[in-house]
Short mmCIF file of C-alpha atoms in Angstrom, two decimals:
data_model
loop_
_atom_site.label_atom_id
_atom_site.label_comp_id
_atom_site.label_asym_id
_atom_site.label_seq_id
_atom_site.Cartn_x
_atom_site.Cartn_y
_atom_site.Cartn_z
CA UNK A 266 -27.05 -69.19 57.49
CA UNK A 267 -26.08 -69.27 53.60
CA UNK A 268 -28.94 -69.33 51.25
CA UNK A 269 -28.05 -72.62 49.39
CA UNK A 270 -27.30 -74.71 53.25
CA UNK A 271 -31.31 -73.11 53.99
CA UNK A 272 -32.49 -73.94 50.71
CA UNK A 273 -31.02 -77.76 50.51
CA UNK A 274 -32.67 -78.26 53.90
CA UNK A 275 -36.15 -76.83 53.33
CA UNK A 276 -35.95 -79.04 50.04
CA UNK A 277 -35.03 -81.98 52.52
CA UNK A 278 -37.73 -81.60 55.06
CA UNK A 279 -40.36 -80.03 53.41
CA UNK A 280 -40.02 -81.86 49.76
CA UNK A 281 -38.20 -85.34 50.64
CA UNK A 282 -39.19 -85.68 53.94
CA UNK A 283 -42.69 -84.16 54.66
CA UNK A 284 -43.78 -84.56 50.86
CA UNK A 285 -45.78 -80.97 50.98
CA UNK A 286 -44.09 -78.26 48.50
CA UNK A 287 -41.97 -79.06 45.59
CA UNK A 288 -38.41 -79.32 45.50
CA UNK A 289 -37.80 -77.52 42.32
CA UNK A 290 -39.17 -76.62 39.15
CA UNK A 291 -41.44 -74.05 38.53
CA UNK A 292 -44.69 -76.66 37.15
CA UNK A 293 -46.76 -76.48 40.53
CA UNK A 294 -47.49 -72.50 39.94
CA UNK A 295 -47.34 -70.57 43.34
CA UNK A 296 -46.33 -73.62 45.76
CA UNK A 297 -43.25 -73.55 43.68
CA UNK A 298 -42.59 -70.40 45.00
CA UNK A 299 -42.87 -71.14 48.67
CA UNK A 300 -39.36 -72.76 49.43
CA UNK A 301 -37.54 -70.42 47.50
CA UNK A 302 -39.19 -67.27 48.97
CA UNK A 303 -38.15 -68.35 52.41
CA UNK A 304 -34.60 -69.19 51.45
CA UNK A 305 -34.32 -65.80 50.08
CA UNK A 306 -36.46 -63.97 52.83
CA UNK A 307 -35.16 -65.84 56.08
CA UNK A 308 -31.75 -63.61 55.54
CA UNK A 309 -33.35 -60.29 55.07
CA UNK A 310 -36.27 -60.92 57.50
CA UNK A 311 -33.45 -61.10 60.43
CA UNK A 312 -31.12 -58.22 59.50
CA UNK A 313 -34.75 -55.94 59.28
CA UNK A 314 -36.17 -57.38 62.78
CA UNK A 315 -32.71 -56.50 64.01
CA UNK A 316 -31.98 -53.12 62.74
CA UNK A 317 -35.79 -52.25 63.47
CA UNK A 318 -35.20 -52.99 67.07
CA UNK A 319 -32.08 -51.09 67.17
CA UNK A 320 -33.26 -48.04 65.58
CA UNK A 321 -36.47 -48.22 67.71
CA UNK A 322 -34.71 -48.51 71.16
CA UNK A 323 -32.40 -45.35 70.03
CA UNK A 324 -35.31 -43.58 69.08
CA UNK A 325 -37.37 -44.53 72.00
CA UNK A 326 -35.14 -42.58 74.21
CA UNK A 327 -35.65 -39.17 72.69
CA UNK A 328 -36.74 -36.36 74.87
CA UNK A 329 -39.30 -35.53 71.91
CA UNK A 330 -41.35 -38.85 73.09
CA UNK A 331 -40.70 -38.39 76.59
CA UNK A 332 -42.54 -34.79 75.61
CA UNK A 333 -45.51 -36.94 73.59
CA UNK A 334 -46.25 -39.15 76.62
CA UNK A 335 -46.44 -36.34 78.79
CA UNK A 336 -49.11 -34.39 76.64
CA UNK A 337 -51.20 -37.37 77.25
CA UNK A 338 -50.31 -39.10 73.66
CA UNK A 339 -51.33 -43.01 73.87
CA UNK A 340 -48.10 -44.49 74.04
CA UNK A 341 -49.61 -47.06 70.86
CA UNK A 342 -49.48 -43.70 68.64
CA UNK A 343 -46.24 -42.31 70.12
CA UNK A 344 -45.03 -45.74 69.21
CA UNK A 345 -46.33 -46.51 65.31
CA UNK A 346 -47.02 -42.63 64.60
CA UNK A 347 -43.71 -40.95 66.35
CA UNK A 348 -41.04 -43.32 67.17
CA UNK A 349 -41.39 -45.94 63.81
CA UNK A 350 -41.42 -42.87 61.51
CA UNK A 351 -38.20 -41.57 62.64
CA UNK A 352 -36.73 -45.57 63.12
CA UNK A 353 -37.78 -45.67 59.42
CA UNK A 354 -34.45 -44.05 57.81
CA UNK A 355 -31.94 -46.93 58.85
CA UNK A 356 -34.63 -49.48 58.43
CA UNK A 357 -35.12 -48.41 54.56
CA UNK A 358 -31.18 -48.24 54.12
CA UNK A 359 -30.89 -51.66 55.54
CA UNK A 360 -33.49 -52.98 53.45
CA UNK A 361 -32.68 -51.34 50.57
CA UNK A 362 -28.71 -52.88 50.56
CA UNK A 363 -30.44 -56.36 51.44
CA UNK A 364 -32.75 -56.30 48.55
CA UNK A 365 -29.26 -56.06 46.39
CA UNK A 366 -28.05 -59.00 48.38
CA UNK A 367 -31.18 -60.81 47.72
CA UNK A 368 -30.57 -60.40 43.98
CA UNK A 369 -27.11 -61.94 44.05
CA UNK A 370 -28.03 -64.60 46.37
CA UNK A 371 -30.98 -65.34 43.86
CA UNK A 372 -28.41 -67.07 41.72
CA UNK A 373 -27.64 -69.82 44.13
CA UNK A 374 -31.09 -70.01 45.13
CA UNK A 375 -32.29 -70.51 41.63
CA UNK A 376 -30.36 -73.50 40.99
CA UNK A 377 -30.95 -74.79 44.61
CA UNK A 378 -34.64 -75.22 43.20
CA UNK A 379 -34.04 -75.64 39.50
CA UNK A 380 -35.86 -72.38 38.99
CA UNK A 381 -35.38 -70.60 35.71
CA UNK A 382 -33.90 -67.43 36.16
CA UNK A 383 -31.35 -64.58 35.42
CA UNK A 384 -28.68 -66.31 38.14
CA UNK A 385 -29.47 -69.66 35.58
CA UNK A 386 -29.02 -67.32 32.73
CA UNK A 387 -25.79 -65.84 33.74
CA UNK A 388 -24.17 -69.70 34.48
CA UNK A 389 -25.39 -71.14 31.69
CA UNK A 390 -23.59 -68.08 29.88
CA UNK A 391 -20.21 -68.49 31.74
CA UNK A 392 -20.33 -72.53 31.21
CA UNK A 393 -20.75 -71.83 27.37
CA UNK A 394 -18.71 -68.69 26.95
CA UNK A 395 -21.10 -66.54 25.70
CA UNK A 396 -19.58 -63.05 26.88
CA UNK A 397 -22.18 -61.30 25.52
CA UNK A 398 -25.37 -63.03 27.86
CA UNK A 399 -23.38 -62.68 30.62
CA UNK A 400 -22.57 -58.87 30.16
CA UNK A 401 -26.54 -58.35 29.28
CA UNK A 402 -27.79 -59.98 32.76
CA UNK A 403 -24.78 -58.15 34.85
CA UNK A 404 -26.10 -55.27 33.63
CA UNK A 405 -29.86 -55.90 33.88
CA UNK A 406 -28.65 -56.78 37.53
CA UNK A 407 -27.29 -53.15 38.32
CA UNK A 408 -30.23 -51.75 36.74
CA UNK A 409 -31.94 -53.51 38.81
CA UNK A 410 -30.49 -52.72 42.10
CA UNK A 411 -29.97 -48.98 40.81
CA UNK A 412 -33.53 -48.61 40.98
CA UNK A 413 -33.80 -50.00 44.15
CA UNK A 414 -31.55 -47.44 45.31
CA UNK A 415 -33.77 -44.69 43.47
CA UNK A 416 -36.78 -46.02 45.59
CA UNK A 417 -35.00 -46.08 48.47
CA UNK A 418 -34.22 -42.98 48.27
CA UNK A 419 -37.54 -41.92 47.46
CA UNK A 420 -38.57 -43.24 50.39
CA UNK A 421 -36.44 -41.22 52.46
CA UNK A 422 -38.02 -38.52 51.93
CA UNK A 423 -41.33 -39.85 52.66
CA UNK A 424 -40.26 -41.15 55.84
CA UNK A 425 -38.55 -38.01 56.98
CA UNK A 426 -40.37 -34.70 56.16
CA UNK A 427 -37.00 -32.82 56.78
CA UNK A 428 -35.29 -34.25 54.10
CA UNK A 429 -37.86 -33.60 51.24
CA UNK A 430 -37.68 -29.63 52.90
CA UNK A 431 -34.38 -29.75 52.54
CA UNK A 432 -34.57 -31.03 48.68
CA UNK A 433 -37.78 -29.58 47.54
CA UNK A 434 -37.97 -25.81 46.52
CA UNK A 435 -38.44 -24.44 50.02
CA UNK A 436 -35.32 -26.49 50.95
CA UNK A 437 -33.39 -24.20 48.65
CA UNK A 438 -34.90 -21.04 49.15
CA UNK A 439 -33.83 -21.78 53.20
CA UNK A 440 -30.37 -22.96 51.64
CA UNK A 441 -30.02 -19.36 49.30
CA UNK A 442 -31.08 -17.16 52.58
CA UNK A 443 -28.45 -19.05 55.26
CA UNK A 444 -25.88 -18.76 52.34
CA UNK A 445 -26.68 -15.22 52.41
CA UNK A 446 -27.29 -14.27 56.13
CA UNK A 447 -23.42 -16.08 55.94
CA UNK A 448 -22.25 -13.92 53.53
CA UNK A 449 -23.43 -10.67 55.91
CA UNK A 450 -22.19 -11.92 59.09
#
């Protein structure tokens, strides 16, 4: 469902209809927040529940946890401790690219709720022509997502212990001694 069609219909129900949150604005503090917040998180919440269960039912079938179970492991740790960690690596990629989506779709959401913003920003800039606002929060945005990306990828290799071997020191020492067992061969 596209953010704006979510966010004109929480506005509806929960401002117009129901009279609890605010429909836009930013002058109620954190119940300001609330309607906007779901219109923005109701997207990525379902792509993450859904790649999470994917990458946990391929995972689940790996002889590795079959192994676990049949050490005696309680099948809550060879769940959250085993399977989730090595889920994790799609999950973060997912979440990562949706958390760039989530920025663009901030712009429509911001005017959705009359929330100040950089999406306001960069409209206000296009309506007046001012080429140099509009360059300035395009490139705030990629900064933005860039270091998303960096996080992401620094959580990769908290999430999987073979890649930080494979990038830290030891990764390269392994790297230099294949290269040269190669070279003998």
């Amino acid at each position: 469902m596209p953010n704006y069609w979510l966010g004109l219909m929480l506005a509806v129900v929960f401002s117009q209809k129901l009279n609890l949150l605010p429909s836009g604005g930013n002058l109620e503090g954190i119940k300001s927040l609330i309607l906007p917040a779901i219109t923005i998180g109701t997207g990525l919440m379902a792509t993450m529940t859904r790649t999470t269960r994917s990458s946990m039912l391929d995972v689940i079938r790996q002889d590795y946890l079959r192994t676990a179970r049949a050490k005696g492991v309680p099948e809550k740790k060879v769940i959250n401790v085993h399977a989730l960690r090595n889920a994790l690596i799609p999950i973060i990629t997912v979440v990562g690219t949706e958390m760039g989506k989530a920025l663009g779709g901030a712009v429509v959401t911001e005017n959705v709720f009359s929330w100040p913003g950089v999406g306001r920003l960069v409209i206000e800039g296009v309506n007046q022509r001012d080429t140099t606002l509009v360059t300035g929060c395009i490139i705030l945005t990629a900064v933005m997502v860039s270091i998303v990306q960096l996080v992401v990828d620094i959580l990769y290799a908290f999430a999987d212990p073979r890649l930080r071997a494979q990038y830290s020191s030891g990764g390269k020492r392994r790297a230099r001694a294949e290269k040269k067992e190669g070279v003998q061969a």
